[in-house]
Short mmCIF file of C-alpha atoms and ligand atoms in Angstrom, two decimals:
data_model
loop_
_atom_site.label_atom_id
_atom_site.label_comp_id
_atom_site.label_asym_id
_atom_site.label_seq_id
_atom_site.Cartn_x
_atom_site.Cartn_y
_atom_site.Cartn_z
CA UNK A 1311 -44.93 20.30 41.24
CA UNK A 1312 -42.82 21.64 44.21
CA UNK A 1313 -39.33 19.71 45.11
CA UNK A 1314 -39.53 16.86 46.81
CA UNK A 1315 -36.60 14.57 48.43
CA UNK A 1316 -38.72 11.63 47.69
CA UNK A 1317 -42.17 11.15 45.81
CA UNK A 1318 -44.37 8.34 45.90
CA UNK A 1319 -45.89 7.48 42.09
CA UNK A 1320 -48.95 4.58 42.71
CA UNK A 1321 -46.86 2.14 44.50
CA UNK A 1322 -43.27 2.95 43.99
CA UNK A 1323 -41.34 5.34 45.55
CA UNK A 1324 -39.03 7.46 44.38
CA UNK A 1325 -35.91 9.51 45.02
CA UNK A 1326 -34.24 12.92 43.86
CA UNK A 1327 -31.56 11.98 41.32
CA UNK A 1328 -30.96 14.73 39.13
CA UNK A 1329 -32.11 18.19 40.22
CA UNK A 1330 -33.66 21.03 37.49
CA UNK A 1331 -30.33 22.95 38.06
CA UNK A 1332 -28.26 20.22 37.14
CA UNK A 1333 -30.48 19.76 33.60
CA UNK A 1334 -30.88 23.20 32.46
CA UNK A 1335 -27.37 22.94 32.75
CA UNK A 1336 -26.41 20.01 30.84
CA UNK A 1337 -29.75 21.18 28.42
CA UNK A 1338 -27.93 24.73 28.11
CA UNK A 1339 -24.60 22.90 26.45
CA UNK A 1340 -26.13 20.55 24.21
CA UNK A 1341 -28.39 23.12 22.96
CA UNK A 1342 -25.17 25.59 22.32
CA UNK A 1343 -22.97 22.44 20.83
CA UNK A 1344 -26.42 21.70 18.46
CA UNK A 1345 -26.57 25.69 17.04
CA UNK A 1346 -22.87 25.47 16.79
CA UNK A 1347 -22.91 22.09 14.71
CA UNK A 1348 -25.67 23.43 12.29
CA UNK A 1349 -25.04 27.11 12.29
CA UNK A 1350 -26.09 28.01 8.85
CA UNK A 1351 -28.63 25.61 8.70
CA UNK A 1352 -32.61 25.12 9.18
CA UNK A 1353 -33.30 21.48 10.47
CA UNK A 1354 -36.01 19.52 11.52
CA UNK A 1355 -36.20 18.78 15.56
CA UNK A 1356 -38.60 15.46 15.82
CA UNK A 1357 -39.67 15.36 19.58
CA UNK A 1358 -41.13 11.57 20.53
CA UNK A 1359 -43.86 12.53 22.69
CA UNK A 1360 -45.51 11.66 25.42
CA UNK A 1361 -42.16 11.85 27.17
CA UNK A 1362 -39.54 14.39 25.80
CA UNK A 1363 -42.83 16.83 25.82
CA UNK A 1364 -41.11 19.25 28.85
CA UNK A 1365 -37.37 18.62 27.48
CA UNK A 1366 -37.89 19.85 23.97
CA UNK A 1367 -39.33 22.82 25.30
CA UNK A 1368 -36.82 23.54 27.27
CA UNK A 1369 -34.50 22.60 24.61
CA UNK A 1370 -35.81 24.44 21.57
CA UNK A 1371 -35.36 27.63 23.66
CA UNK A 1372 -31.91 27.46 23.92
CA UNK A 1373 -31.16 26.86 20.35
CA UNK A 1374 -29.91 29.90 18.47
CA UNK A 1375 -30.72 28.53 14.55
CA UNK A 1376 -33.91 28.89 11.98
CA UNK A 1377 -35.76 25.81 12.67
CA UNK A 1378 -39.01 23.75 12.85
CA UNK A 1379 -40.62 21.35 15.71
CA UNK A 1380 -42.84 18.35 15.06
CA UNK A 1381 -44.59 15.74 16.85
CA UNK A 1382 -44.37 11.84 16.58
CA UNK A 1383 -45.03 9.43 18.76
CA UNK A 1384 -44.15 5.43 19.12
CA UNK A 1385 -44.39 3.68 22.32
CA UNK A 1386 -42.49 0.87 23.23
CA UNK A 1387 -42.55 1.16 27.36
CA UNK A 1388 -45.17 -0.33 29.97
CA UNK A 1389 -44.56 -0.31 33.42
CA UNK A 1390 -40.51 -0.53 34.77
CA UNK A 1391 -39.30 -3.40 32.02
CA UNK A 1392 -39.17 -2.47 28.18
CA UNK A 1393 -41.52 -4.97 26.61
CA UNK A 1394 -39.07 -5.25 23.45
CA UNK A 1395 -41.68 -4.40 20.78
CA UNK A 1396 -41.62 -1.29 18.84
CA UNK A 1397 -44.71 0.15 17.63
CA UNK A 1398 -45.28 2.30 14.28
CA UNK A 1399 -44.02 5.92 14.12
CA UNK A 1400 -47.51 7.74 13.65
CA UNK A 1401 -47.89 11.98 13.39
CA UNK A 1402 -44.84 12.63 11.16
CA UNK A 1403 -46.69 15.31 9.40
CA UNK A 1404 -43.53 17.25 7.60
CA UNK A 1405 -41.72 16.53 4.74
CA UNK A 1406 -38.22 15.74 5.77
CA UNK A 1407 -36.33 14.79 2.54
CA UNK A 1408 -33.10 16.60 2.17
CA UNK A 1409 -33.79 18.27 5.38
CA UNK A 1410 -31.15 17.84 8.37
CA UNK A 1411 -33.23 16.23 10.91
CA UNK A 1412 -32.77 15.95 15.03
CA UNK A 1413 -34.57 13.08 17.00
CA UNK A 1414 -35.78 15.32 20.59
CA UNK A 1415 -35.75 11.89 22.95
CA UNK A 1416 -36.55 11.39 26.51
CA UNK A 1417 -33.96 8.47 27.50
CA UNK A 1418 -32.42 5.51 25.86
CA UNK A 1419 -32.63 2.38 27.21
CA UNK A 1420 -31.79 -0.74 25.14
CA UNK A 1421 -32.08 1.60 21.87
CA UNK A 1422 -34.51 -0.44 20.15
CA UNK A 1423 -36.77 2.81 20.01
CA UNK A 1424 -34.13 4.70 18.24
CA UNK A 1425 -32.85 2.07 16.01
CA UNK A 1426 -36.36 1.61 14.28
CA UNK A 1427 -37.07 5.35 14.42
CA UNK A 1428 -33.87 5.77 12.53
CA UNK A 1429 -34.76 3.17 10.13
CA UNK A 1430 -38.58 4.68 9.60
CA UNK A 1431 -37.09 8.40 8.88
CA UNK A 1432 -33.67 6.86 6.90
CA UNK A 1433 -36.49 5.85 4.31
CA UNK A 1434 -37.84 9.31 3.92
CA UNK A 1435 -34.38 10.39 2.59
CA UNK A 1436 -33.44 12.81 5.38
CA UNK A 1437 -30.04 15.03 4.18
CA UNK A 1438 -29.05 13.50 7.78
CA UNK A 1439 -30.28 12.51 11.08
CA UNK A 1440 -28.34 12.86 14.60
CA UNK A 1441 -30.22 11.80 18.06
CA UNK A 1442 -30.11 14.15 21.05
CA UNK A 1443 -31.31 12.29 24.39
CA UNK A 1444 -32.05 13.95 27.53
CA UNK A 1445 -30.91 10.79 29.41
CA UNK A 1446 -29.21 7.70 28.37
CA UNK A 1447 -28.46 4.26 29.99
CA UNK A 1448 -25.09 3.50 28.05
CA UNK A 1449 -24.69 -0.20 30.38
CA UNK A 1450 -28.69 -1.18 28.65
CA UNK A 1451 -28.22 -0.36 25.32
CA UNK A 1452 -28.79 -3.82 22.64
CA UNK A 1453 -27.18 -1.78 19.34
CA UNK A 1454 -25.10 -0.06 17.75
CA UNK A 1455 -26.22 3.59 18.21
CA UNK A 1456 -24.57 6.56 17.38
CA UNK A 1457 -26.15 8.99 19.83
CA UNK A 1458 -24.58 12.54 18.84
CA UNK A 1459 -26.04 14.87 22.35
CA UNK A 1460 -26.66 13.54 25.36
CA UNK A 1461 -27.48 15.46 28.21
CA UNK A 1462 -26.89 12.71 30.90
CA UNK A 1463 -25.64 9.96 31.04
CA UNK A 1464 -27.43 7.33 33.99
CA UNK A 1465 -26.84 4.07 35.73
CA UNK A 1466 -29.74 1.02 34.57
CA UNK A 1467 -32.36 2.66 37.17
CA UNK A 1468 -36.05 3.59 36.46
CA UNK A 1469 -36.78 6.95 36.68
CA UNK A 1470 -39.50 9.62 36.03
CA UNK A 1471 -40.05 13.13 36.07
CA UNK A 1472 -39.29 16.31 33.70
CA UNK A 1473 -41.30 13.92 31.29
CA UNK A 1474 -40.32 10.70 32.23
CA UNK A 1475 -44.12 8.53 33.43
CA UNK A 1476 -44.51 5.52 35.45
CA UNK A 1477 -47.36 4.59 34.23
CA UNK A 1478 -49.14 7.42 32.94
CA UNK A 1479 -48.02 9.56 36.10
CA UNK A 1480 -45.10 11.34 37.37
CA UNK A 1481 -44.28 13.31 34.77
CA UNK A 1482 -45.09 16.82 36.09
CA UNK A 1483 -41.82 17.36 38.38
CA UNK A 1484 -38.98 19.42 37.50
CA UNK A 1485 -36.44 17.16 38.59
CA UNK A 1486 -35.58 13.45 37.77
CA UNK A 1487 -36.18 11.04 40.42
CA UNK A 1488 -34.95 7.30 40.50
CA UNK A 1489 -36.86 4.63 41.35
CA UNK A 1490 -36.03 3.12 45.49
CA UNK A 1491 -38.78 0.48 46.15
P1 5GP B 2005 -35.57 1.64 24.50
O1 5GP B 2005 -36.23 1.26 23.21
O2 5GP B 2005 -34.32 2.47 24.30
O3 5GP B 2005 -35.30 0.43 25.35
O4 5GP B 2005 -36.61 2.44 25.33
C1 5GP B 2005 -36.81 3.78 25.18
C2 5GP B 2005 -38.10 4.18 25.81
O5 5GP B 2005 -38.35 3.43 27.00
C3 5GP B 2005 -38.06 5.63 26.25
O6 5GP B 2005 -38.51 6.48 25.23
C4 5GP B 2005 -38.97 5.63 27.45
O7 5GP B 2005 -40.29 5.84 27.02
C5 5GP B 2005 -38.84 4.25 28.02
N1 5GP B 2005 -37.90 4.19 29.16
C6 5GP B 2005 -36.70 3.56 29.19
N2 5GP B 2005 -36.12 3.68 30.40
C7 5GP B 2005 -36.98 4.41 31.15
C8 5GP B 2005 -36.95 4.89 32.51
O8 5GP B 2005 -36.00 4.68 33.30
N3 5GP B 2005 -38.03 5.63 32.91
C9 5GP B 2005 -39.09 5.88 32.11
N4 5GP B 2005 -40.08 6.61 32.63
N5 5GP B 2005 -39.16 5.45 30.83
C10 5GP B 2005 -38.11 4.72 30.37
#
């Protein structure tokens, strides 16, 4: 979709928070501090679709190692308010014991997401597991999460784009918008 100043998704409206510039950017350094970290090594990127779809894209070429992509998904997210329950982690469809493994995540909220995800892979005897987050909303989050790459860090606002839905739409923009009305 072209740039827009503001964009209207159903009923909200919504405003231009973080432009692509600015996240190619920040994407661009994570990526580099992630092929530093495990130079020498061959791990496992999980992406959590639907919303980290355009982000681990965009991510996995920028990072200079040997290394494989899969799929899962687990929704926890309807509307603007996180509902609190955490639903199964369904498509894991690689064998990730002994293998280094990094969570591809859209944002973190309250963390719940990531705290069960952890504890789903943990029991698949990963040789380790660090979480890189496009977005992360440090005054939300309900535990104790050590989140290794972040791209950007983002006041408790709802936003969407680059990935990022409300409601099943808004996720074809290049930019992050946050939510106004
Ligand atoms: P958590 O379990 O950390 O509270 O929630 C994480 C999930 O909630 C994310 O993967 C995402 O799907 C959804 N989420 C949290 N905050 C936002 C937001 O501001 N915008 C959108 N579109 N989704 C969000």
């Amino acid at each position: 979709m072209k740039e827009h100043k503001t964009i209207q998704v159903k009923e909200k409206t919504f405003v231009i928070s973080i432009p692509e510039s600015e996240l190619q950017e920040q994407i661009k350094r994570v990526a580099a501090e992630i092929s530093r970290d495990y130079a020498g090594c061959q791990p496992v990127f999980l992406a959590v679709l639907n919303g980290s779809f355009i982000f681990a894209a965009d991510l996995l070429r920028e990072i200079d190692l040997h290394c494989e992509i899969s799929f899962v998904k687990l929704a926890s997210y309807e509307g603007t308010k996180t509902t609190g329950s955490v639903r199964e982690v369904i498509g894991l469809n690689v064998d990730i014991t002994g293998r280094p493994v990094i969570i591809v995540e859209d944002i973190v909220d309250t963390g719940l997401t990531m705290a069960h995800m952890l504890d789903t892979l943990k029991a698949q005897n990963p040789a380790s597991i660090d979480i890189c987050t496009l977005l992360l909303k440090p005054s939300k989050l309900q535990v104790k999460l050590d989140i290794r790459y972040c791209c950007k860090e983002i006041p408790d606002d709802f936003v969407v784009g680059y990935g990022l839905d409300y409601d099943g739409f808004g996720r074809n923009t290049k930019d992050i918008y946050t939510i106004i009305k």
